Coordinates of C-alpha atoms in Angstrom, one line a residue:
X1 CA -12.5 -52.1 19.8
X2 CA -15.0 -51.7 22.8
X3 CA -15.0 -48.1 24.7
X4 CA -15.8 -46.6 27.4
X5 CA -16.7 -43.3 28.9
X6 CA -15.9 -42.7 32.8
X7 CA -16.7 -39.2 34.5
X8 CA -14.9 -38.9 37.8
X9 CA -17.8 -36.8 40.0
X10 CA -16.2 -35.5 43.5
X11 CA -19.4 -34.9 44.4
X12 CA -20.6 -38.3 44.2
X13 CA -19.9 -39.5 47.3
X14 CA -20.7 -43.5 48.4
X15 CA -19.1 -43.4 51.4
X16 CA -15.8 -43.4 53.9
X17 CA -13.8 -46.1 52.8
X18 CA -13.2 -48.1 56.0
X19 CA -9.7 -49.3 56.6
X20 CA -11.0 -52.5 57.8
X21 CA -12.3 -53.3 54.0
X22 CA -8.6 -54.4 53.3
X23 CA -8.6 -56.9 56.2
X24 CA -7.9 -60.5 55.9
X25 CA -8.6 -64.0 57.1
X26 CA -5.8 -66.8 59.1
X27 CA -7.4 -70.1 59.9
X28 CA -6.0 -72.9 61.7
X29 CA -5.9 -74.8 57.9
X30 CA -3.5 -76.9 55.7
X31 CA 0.1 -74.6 55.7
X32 CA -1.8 -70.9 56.6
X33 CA -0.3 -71.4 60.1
X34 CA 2.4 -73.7 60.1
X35 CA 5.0 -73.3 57.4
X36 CA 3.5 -70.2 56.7
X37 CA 3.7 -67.3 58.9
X38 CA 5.3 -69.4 61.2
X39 CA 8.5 -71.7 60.3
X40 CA 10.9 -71.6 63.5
X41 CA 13.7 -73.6 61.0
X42 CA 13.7 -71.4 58.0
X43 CA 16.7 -69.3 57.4
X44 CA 14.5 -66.1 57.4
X45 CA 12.8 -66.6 60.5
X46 CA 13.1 -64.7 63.9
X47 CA 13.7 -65.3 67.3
X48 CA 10.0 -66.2 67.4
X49 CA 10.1 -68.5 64.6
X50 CA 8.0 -66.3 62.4
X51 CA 9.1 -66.1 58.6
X52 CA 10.2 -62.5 58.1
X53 CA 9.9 -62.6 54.6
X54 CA 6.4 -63.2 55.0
X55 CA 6.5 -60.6 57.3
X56 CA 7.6 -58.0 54.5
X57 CA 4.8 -59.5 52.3
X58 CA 1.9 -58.9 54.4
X59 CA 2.7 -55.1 55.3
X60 CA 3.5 -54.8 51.5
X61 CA 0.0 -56.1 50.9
X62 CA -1.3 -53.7 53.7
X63 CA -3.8 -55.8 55.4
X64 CA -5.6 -54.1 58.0
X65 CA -7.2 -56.4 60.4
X66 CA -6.8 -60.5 60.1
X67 CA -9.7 -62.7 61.3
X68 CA -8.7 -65.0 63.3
X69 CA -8.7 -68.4 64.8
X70 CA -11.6 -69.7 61.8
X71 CA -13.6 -70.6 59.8
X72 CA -14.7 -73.6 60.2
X73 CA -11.8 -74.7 62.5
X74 CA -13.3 -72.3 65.2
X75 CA -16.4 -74.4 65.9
X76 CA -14.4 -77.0 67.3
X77 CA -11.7 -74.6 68.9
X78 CA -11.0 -74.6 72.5
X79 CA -10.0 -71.3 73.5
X80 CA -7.8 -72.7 76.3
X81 CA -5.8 -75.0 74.4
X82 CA -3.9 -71.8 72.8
X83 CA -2.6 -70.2 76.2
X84 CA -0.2 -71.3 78.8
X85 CA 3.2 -72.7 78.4
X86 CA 3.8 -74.0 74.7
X87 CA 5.1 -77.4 75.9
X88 CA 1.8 -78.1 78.0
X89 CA -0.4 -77.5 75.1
X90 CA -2.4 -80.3 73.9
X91 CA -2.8 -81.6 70.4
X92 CA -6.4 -81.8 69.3
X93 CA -7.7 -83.0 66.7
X94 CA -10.0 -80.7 64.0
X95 CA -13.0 -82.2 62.6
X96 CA -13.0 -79.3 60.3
X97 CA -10.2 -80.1 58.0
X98 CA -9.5 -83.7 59.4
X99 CA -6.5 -82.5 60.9
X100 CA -4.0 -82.2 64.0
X101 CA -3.6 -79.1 65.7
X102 CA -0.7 -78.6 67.5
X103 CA -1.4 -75.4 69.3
X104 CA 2.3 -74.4 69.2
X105 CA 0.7 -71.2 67.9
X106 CA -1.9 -70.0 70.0
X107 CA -3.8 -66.5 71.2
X108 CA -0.6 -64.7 72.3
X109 CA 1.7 -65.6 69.8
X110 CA -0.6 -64.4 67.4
X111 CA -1.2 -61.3 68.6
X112 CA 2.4 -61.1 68.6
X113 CA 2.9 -61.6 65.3
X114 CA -0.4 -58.6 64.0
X115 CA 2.0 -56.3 66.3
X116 CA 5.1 -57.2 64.0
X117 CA 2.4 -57.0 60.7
X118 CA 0.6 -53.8 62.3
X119 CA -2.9 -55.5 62.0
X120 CA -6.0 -55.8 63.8
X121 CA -7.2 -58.7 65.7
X122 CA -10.5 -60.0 64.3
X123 CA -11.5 -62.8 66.4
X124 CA -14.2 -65.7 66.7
X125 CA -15.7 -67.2 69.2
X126 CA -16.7 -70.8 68.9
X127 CA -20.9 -70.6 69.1
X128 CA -20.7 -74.1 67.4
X129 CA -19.7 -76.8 70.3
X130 CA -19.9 -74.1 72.8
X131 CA -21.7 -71.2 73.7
X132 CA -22.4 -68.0 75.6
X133 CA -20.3 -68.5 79.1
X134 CA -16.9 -69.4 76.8
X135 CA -17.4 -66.4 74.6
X136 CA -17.2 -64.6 77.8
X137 CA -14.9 -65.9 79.2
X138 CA -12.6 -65.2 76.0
X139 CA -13.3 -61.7 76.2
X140 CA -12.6 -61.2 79.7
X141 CA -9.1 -62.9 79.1
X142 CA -8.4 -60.8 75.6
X143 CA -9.9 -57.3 77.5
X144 CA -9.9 -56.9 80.9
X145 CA -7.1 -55.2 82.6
X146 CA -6.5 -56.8 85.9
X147 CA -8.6 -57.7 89.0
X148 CA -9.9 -61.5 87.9
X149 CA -8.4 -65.2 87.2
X150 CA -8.3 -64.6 83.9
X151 CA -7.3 -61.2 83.6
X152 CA -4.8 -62.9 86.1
X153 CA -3.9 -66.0 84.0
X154 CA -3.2 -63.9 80.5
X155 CA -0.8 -61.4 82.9
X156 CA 0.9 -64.9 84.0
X157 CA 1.0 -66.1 80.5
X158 CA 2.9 -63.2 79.4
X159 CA 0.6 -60.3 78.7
X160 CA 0.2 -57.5 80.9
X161 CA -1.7 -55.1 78.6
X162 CA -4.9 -56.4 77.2
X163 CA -5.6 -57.3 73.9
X164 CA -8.3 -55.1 73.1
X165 CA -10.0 -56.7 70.5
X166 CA -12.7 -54.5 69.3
X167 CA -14.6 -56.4 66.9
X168 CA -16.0 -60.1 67.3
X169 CA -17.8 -62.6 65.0
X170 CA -19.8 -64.6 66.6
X171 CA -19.4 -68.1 65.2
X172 CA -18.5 -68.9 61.5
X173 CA -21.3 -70.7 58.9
X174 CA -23.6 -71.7 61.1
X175 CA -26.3 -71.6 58.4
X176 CA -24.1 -74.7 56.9
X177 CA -24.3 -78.3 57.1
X178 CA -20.7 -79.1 57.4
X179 CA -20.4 -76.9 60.5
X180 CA -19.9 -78.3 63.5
X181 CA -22.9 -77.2 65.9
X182 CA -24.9 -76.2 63.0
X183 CA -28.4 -75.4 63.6
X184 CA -32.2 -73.9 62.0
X185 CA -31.9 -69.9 61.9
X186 CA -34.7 -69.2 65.0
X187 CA -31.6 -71.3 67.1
X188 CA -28.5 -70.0 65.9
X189 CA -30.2 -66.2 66.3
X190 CA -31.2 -66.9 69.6
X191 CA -27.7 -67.7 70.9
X192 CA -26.1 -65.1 68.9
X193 CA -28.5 -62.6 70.9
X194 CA -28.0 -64.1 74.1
X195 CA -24.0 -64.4 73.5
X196 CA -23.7 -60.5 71.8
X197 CA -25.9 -58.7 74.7
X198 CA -23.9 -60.6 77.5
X199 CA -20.6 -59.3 75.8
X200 CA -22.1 -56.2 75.7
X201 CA -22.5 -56.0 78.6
X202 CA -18.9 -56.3 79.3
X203 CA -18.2 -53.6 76.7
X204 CA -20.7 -51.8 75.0
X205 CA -18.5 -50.4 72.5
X206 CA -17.5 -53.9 71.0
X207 CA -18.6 -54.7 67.7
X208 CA -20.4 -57.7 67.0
X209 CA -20.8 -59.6 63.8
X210 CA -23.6 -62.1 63.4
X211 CA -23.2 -65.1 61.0
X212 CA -25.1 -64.4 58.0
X213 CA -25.6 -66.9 54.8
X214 CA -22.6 -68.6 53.7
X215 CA -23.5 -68.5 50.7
X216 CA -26.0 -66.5 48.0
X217 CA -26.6 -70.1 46.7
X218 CA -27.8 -71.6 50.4
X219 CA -31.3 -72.7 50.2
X220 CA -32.2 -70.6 53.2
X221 CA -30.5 -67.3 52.4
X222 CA -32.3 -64.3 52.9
X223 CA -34.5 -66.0 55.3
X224 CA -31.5 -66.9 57.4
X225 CA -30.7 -63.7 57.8
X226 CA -33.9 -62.3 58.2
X227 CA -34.9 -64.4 61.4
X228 CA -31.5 -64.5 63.0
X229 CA -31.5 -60.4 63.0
X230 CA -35.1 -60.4 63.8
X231 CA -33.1 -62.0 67.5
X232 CA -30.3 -60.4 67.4
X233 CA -30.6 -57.0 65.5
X234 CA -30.4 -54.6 68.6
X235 CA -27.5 -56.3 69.9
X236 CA -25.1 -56.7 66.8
X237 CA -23.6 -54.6 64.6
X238 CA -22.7 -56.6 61.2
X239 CA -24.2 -59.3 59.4
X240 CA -21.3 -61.5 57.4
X241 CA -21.8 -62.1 53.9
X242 CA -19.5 -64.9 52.1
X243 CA -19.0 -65.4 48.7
X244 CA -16.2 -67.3 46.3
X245 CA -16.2 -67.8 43.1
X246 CA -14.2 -69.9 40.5
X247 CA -13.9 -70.5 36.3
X248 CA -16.2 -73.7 35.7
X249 CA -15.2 -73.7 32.1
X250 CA -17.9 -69.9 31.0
X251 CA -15.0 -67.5 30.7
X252 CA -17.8 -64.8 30.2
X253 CA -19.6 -65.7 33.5
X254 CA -16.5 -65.9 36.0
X255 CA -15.4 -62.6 34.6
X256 CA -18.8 -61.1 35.5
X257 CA -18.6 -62.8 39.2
X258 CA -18.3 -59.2 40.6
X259 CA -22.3 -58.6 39.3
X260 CA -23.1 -61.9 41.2
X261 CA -21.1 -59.8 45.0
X262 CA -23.0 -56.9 43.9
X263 CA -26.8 -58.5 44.0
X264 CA -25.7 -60.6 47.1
X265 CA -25.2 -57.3 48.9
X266 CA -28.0 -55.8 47.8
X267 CA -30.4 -59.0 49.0
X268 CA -28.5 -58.7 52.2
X269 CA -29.2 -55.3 52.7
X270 CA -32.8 -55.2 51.5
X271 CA -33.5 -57.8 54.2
X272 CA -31.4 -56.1 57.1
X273 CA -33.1 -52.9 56.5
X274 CA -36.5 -54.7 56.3
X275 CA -35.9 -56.3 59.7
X276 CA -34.4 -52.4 60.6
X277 CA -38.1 -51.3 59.3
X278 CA -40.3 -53.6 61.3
X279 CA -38.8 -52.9 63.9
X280 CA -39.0 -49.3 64.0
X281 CA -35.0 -49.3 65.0
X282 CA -32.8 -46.5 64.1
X283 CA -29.8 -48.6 64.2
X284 CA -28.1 -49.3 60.9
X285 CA -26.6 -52.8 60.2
X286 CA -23.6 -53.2 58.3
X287 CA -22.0 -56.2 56.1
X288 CA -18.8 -57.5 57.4
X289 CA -17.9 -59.2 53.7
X290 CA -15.7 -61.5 56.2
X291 CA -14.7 -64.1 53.4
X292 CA -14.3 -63.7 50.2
X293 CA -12.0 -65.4 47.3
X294 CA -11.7 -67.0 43.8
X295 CA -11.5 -70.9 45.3
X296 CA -11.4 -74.0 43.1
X297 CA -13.7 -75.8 45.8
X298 CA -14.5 -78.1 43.2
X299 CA -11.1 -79.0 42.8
X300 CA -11.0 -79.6 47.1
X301 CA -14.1 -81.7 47.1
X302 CA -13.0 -83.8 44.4
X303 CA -9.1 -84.2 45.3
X304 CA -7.6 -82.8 48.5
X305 CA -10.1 -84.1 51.0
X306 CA -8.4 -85.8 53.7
X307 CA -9.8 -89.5 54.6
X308 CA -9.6 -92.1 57.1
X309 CA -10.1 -92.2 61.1
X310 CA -6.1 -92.8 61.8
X311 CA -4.7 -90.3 59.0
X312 CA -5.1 -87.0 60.9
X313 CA -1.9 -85.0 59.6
X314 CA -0.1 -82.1 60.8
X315 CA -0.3 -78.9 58.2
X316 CA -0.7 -80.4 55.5
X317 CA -1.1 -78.8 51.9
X318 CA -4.8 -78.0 51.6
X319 CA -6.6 -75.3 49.2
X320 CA -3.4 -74.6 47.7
X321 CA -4.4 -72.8 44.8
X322 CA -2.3 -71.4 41.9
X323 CA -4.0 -68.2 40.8
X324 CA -4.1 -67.3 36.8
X325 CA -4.3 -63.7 35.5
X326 CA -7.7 -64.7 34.9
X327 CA -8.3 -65.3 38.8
X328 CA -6.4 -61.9 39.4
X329 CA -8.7 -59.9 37.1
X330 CA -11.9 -61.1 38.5
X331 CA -10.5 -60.8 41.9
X332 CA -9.7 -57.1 41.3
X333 CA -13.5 -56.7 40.3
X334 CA -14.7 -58.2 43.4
X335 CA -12.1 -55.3 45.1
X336 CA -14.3 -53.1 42.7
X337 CA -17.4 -54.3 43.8
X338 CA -16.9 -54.0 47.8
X339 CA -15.7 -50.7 47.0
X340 CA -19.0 -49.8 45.5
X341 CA -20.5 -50.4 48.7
X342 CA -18.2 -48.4 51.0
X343 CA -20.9 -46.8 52.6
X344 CA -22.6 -50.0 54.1
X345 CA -19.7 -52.8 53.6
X346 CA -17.6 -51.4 55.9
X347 CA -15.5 -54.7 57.1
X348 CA -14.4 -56.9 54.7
X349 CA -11.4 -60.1 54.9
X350 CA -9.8 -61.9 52.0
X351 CA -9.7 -65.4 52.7
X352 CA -7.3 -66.1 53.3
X353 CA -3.7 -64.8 53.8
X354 CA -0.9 -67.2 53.1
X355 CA -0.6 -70.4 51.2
X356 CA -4.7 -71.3 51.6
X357 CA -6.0 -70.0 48.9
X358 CA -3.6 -67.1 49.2
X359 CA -1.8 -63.8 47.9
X360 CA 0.9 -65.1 49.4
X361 CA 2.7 -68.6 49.0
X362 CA 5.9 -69.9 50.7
X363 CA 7.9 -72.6 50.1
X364 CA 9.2 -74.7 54.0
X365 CA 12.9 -73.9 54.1
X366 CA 12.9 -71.9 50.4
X367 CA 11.1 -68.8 49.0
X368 CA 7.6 -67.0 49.4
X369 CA 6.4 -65.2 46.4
X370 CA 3.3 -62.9 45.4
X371 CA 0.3 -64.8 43.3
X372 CA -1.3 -63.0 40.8
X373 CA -4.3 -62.1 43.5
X374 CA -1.5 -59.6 45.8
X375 CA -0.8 -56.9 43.2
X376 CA -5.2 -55.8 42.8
X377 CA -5.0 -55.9 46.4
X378 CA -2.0 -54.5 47.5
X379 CA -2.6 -51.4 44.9
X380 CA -6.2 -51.1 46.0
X381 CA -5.2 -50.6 49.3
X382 CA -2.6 -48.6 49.3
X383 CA -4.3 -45.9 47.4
X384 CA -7.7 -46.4 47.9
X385 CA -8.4 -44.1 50.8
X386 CA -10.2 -41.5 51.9
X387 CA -14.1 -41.8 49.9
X388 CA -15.3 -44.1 47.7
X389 CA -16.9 -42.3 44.4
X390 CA -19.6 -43.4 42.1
X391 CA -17.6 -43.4 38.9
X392 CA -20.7 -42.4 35.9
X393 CA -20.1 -45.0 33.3
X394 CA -21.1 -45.7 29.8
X395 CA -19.9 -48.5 28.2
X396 CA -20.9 -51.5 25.7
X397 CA -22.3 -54.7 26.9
X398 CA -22.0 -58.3 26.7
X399 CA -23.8 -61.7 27.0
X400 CA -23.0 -63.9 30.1
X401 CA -24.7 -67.2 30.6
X402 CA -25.3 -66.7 34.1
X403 CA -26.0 -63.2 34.5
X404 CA -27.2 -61.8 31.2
X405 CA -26.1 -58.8 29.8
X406 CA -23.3 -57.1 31.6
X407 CA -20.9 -54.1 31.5
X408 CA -17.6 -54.7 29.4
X409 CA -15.9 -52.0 31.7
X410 CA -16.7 -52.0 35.6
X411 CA -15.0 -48.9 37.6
X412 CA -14.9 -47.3 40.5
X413 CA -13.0 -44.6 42.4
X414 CA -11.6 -43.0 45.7
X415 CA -9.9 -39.6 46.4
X416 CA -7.7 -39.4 49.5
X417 CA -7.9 -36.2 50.6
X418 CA -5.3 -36.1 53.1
X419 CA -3.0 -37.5 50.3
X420 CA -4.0 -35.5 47.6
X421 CA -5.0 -38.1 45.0
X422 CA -7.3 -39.5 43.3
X423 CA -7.4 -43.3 41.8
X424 CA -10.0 -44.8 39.4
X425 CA -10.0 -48.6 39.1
X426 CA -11.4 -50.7 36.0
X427 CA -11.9 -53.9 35.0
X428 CA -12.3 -54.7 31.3
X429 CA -13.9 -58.0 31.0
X430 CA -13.9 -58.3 27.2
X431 CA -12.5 -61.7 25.8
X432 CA -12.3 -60.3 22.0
X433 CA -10.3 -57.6 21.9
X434 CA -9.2 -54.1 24.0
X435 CA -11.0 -51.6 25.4
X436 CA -10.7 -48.3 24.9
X437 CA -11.0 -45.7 28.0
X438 CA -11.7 -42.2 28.3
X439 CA -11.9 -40.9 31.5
X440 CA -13.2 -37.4 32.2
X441 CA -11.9 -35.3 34.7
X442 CA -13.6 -31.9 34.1
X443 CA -15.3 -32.2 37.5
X444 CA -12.3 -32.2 39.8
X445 CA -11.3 -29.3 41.8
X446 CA -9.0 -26.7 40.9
X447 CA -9.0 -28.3 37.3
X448 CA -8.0 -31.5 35.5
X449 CA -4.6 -30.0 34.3
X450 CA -3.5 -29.9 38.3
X451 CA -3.4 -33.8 38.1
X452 CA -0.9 -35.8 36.5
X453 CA -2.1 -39.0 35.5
X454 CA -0.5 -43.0 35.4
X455 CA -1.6 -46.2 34.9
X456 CA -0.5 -49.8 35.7
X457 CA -2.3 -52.8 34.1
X458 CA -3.0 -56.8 35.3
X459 CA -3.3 -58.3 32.3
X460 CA -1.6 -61.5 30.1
X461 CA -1.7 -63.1 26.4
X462 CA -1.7 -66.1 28.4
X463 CA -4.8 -65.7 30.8
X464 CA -3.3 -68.8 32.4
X465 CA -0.4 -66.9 33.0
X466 CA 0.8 -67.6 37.2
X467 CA 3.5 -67.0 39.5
X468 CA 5.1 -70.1 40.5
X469 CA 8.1 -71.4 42.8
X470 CA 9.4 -72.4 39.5
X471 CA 8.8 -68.6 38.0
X472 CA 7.6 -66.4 41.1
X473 CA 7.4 -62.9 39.2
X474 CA 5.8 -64.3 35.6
X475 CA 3.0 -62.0 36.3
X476 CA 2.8 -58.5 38.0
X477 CA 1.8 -54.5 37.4
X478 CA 2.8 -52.9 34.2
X479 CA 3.0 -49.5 33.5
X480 CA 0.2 -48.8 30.5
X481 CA 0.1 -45.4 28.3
X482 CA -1.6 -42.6 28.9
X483 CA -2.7 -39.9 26.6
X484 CA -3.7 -36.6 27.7
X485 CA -6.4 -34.8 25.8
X486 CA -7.3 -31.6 26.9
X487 CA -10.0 -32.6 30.3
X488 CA -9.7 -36.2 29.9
X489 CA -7.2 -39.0 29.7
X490 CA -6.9 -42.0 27.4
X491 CA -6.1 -45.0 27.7
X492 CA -6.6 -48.5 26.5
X493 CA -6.8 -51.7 28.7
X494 CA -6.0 -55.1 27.0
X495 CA -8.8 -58.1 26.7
X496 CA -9.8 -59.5 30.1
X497 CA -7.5 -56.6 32.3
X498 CA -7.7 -54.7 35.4
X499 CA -6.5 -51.5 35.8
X500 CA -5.5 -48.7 38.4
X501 CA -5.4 -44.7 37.1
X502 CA -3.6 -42.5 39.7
X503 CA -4.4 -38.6 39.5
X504 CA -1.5 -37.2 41.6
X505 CA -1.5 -33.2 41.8

């Protein structure tokens, strides 16, 4: 049996956990839209056509801010197409997905639906087949109160009160081939400058992201991002960073994808700071993580791909994967991993939200259900709050054949002041047996015998384990044992696991 030794250290502060961290991501792709939050024939829907179970699902998963319209759709995306009268909308066709948009569900109705969900609107602006003057003229519909044709036109469409959306990215990949409008660093940061100091000067209080690499695997990341802030550095306020990983057939490796997030942040910050340092700014740039996933892109590039110059369907089933308790495990260390970099990831969206590579999959006319992916997430941020904490951790190693020798236990913790609690998360990414856990609370205020302590577990003899429209709850929390000793609790996580520790007073 491996062990390990955590010391929970209240005075080892990383940083304020920013709500936004637990934000997610709904492109105009495959069912995400269309059969998914929005199904105007199923039984469950409202008067708006939007699925209420899914509803339920997506508060219960507590996202806190949903980027929105793309992705890769967005560099196509006329802004105008989504407003007006539904019925004078036009179809249009996205080169993105090879694909028909409908634009039954547009800027308003979505907005609409984050006020029934309680998000935040994250949205994009297409700096791909368009530019500067569009952005703006976005942001004056979304934002301005009254007084101009477009502040006019949204009041007439339906909205009196402006959207308000506070934070922006500007564009989506545009370090990547496959992007429409994609083009060399020196241009992309140029535009992004241009576009982020004109919107600024609309509202300096927006907040900006710029497109970072799409990738840590890009052949031009790092420099990407170090000419485009070298342009746009005074005028932004996030660089993305995007990252998904997937089990190529090294168990050892996928499980250790969380090491991989850890050094692309790093990298990313080196080089922000660098650009922070030569220019002698005192303006801090943060990472807006604004996609991030286990995806079987192998299995999209290789199967789902959607051919032919007449076949441009409407919603159909794309990126539809079936997560494993394998996938839920290393997703729960990636949760891990952002955590660990509260202080300076401080905007962060799971891509994406419903039936696209999902938490959440629905079924037209029948069921939704949780994937094995909701319950890290929807446990993370529910008590995850308040400060992130450096958890001290010794712990045996193993072999990876991507990353060398890593920790068999990854943790990490947060104490939520207002709430009283604290909660440790781990990940145990041993394949030969259990782990054991000691974790040592002698540091915490007012005593470790004020805390009572419980534990729920991810884990599966099966690692291929899913939930299913066949068998939707196969897989979910269980409660594991704890054993109190004194200053320090036991407990024992299972072979490839991932764990929550509540200390409740």
């Amino acid at each position: 049996m491996h062990t390990a030794h955590l010391t929970i250290r209240p005075q080892a502060v990383i940083g304020t956990i920013n709500p936004r961290i637990y934000g997610s991501f709904i492109e105009h792709l495959g069912r995400a839209v269309y059969d998914g939050i929005y199904e105007p024939g199923h039984p469950l829907a409202d008067a708006a056509g939007f699925r209420t179970d899914v509803i339920e699902l997506v508060k219960e998963l507590g996202v806190s801010a949903i980027r929105y319209p793309g992705g890769n759709f967005v560099s196509g995306f006329k802004w105008e197409d989504s407003v007006g009268p539904v019925a004078e909308r036009p179809a249009r066709l996205d080169l993105a997905w090879h694909s028909t948009e409908t634009n039954q569900i547009g800027l308003h109705e979505f907005q609409d639906w984050l006020d029934r969900v309680g998000s935040e609107l994250m949205l994009a602006v297409n700096l791909g087949t368009r530019g500067t003057a569009e952005a703006l003229e976005l942001l004056e519909y979304t934002n301005l109160h009254t007084g101009t044709a477009l502040a006019e036109q949204r009041i007439a469409n339906g909205r009196t009160e402006p959207l308000d959306v506070r934070i922006w990215c500007l564009g989506n990949e545009m370090d990547g081939p496959w992007q429409l409008g994609h083009r060399p660093a020196e241009d992309y940061g140029k535009l992004a400058a241009q576009t982020a100091r004109a919107m600024k000067q609309f509202d300096p209080d927006l907040e900006l992201v710029v497109c970072g690499s799409s990738s840590s695997s890009m052949p031009t990341f790092a420099e990407w991002e170090r000419v485009v802030l070298s342009h746009a550095y005074d005028a932004v306020d996030y660089i993305s960073c995007h990252a998904y990983y997937e089990n190529t057939g090294d168990l050892g490796s996928f499980l250790a994808s969380g090491v991989d997030m850890d050094r692309f942040i790093r990298s990313v910050l080196a080089t922000a700071d660098q650009v922070k340092a030569v220019r002698g700014s005192s303006k801090t740039i943060d990472i807006s993580f604004d996609e991030w996933n286990i995806w079987y892109n192998t299995r999209f590039e290789n199967v789902d791909k959607i051919e032919g110059v007449r076949n441009w369907p409407k919603a159909p089933r794309l990126l539809e994967d079936v997560y494993t308790v394998a996938d839920a495990v290393v997703f729960g260390s990636l949760l891990i991993t952002l955590l660990k970099h509260a202080d300076r990831v401080t905007s962060a969206s799971l891509a994406q939200l419903v039936n696209v590579i999902a938490p959440i999959m629905t079924e037209p006319g029948g069921p939704s259900w949780r994937q094995t992916t909701f319950f890290p997430f929807s446990a993370t941020s529910a008590h995850a709050r308040g400060t992130a904490l450096d958890v001290a951790t010794v712990t045996d190693t193993y072999e990876t054949g991507r990353f060398g020798d890593v920790p068999v236990v990854d943790a990490v913790a947060a104490h939520d002041e207002v709430a009283g609690h604290y909660a440790v998360y781990a990940v145990n990414r041993s394949m030969d047996g259990p782990t054991e856990i000691v974790v040592d609370l002698s540091a915490l205020p007012h005593g470790a015998e004020g805390f009572a302590a419980s534990a729920r577990v991810l884990n599966d003899p099966d690692l291929d384990a899913a939930n299913t429209l066949e068998e939707p709850e196969r897989v979910t929390l269980r409660n594991l044992p704890v054993v109190r000793d004194g200053s320090t609790v036991h407990i024992t996580l299972p072979p490839v696991s991932w764990a929550e520790i509540l200390l409740e007073r």
